[in-house]
Amino acid sequence: MNQNLLLSTDNYYSQLREEGKSIYNIWEEGKAYKDSITPGASQFCNR
């Protein structure tokens, strides 16, 4: 993968949103952010 693309993608997902959380943190809570591609999967586990 292109190193610049990798850094750009990582910065996008690590950047803090309005709630002061990154998309990674929001996903870990089992939620989805309005501009994220993939919601957290934890909401689908252990059903």
CSV table of C-alpha atoms in Angstrom, one decimal:
chain,number,residue,atom,x,y,z
A,1,MET,CA,0.0,0.0,0.0
A,2,ASN,CA,1.2,3.5,-0.7
A,3,GLN,CA,2.8,4.9,2.4
A,4,ASN,CA,1.1,8.3,2.0
A,5,LEU,CA,-2.3,6.7,1.6
A,6,LEU,CA,-1.7,4.6,4.7
A,7,LEU,CA,-0.8,7.7,6.7
A,8,SER,CA,-3.7,9.6,5.4
A,9,THR,CA,-6.2,6.8,6.2
A,10,ASP,CA,-4.7,6.4,9.7
A,11,ASN,CA,-5.0,10.2,10.4
A,12,TYR,CA,-8.6,10.1,9.2
A,13,TYR,CA,-9.7,7.4,11.6
A,14,SER,CA,-7.5,8.7,14.5
A,15,GLN,CA,-8.7,12.3,14.2
A,16,LEU,CA,-10.9,13.4,17.1
A,17,ARG,CA,-14.6,14.1,16.2
A,18,GLU,CA,-17.1,16.4,18.0
A,19,GLU,CA,-17.4,14.1,21.0
A,20,GLY,CA,-13.6,14.2,21.5
A,21,LYS,CA,-13.3,10.6,20.3
A,22,SER,CA,-11.7,9.0,17.3
A,23,ILE,CA,-13.7,6.7,15.0
A,24,TYR,CA,-11.7,3.8,16.5
A,25,ASN,CA,-13.0,4.7,20.0
A,26,ILE,CA,-16.5,5.1,18.7
A,27,TRP,CA,-16.3,1.6,17.0
A,28,GLU,CA,-15.0,0.1,20.3
A,29,GLU,CA,-18.2,1.3,22.0
A,30,GLY,CA,-20.2,-0.6,19.3
A,31,LYS,CA,-21.4,2.6,17.7
A,32,ALA,CA,-21.0,4.1,14.2
A,33,TYR,CA,-19.9,7.6,13.3
A,34,LYS,CA,-21.8,9.5,10.6
A,35,ASP,CA,-18.8,9.6,8.2
A,36,SER,CA,-17.3,6.2,9.1
A,37,ILE,CA,-17.4,3.4,6.5
A,38,THR,CA,-17.7,0.4,8.9
A,39,PRO,CA,-19.6,0.5,12.2
A,40,GLY,CA,-18.2,-1.3,15.3
A,41,ALA,CA,-18.9,-5.0,15.1
A,42,SER,CA,-19.4,-5.5,18.9
A,43,GLN,CA,-23.1,-4.9,18.5
A,44,PHE,CA,-23.4,-8.0,16.4
A,45,CYS,CA,-21.4,-10.3,18.7
A,46,ASN,CA,-22.7,-12.7,21.3
A,47,ARG,CA,-26.3,-12.8,20.1
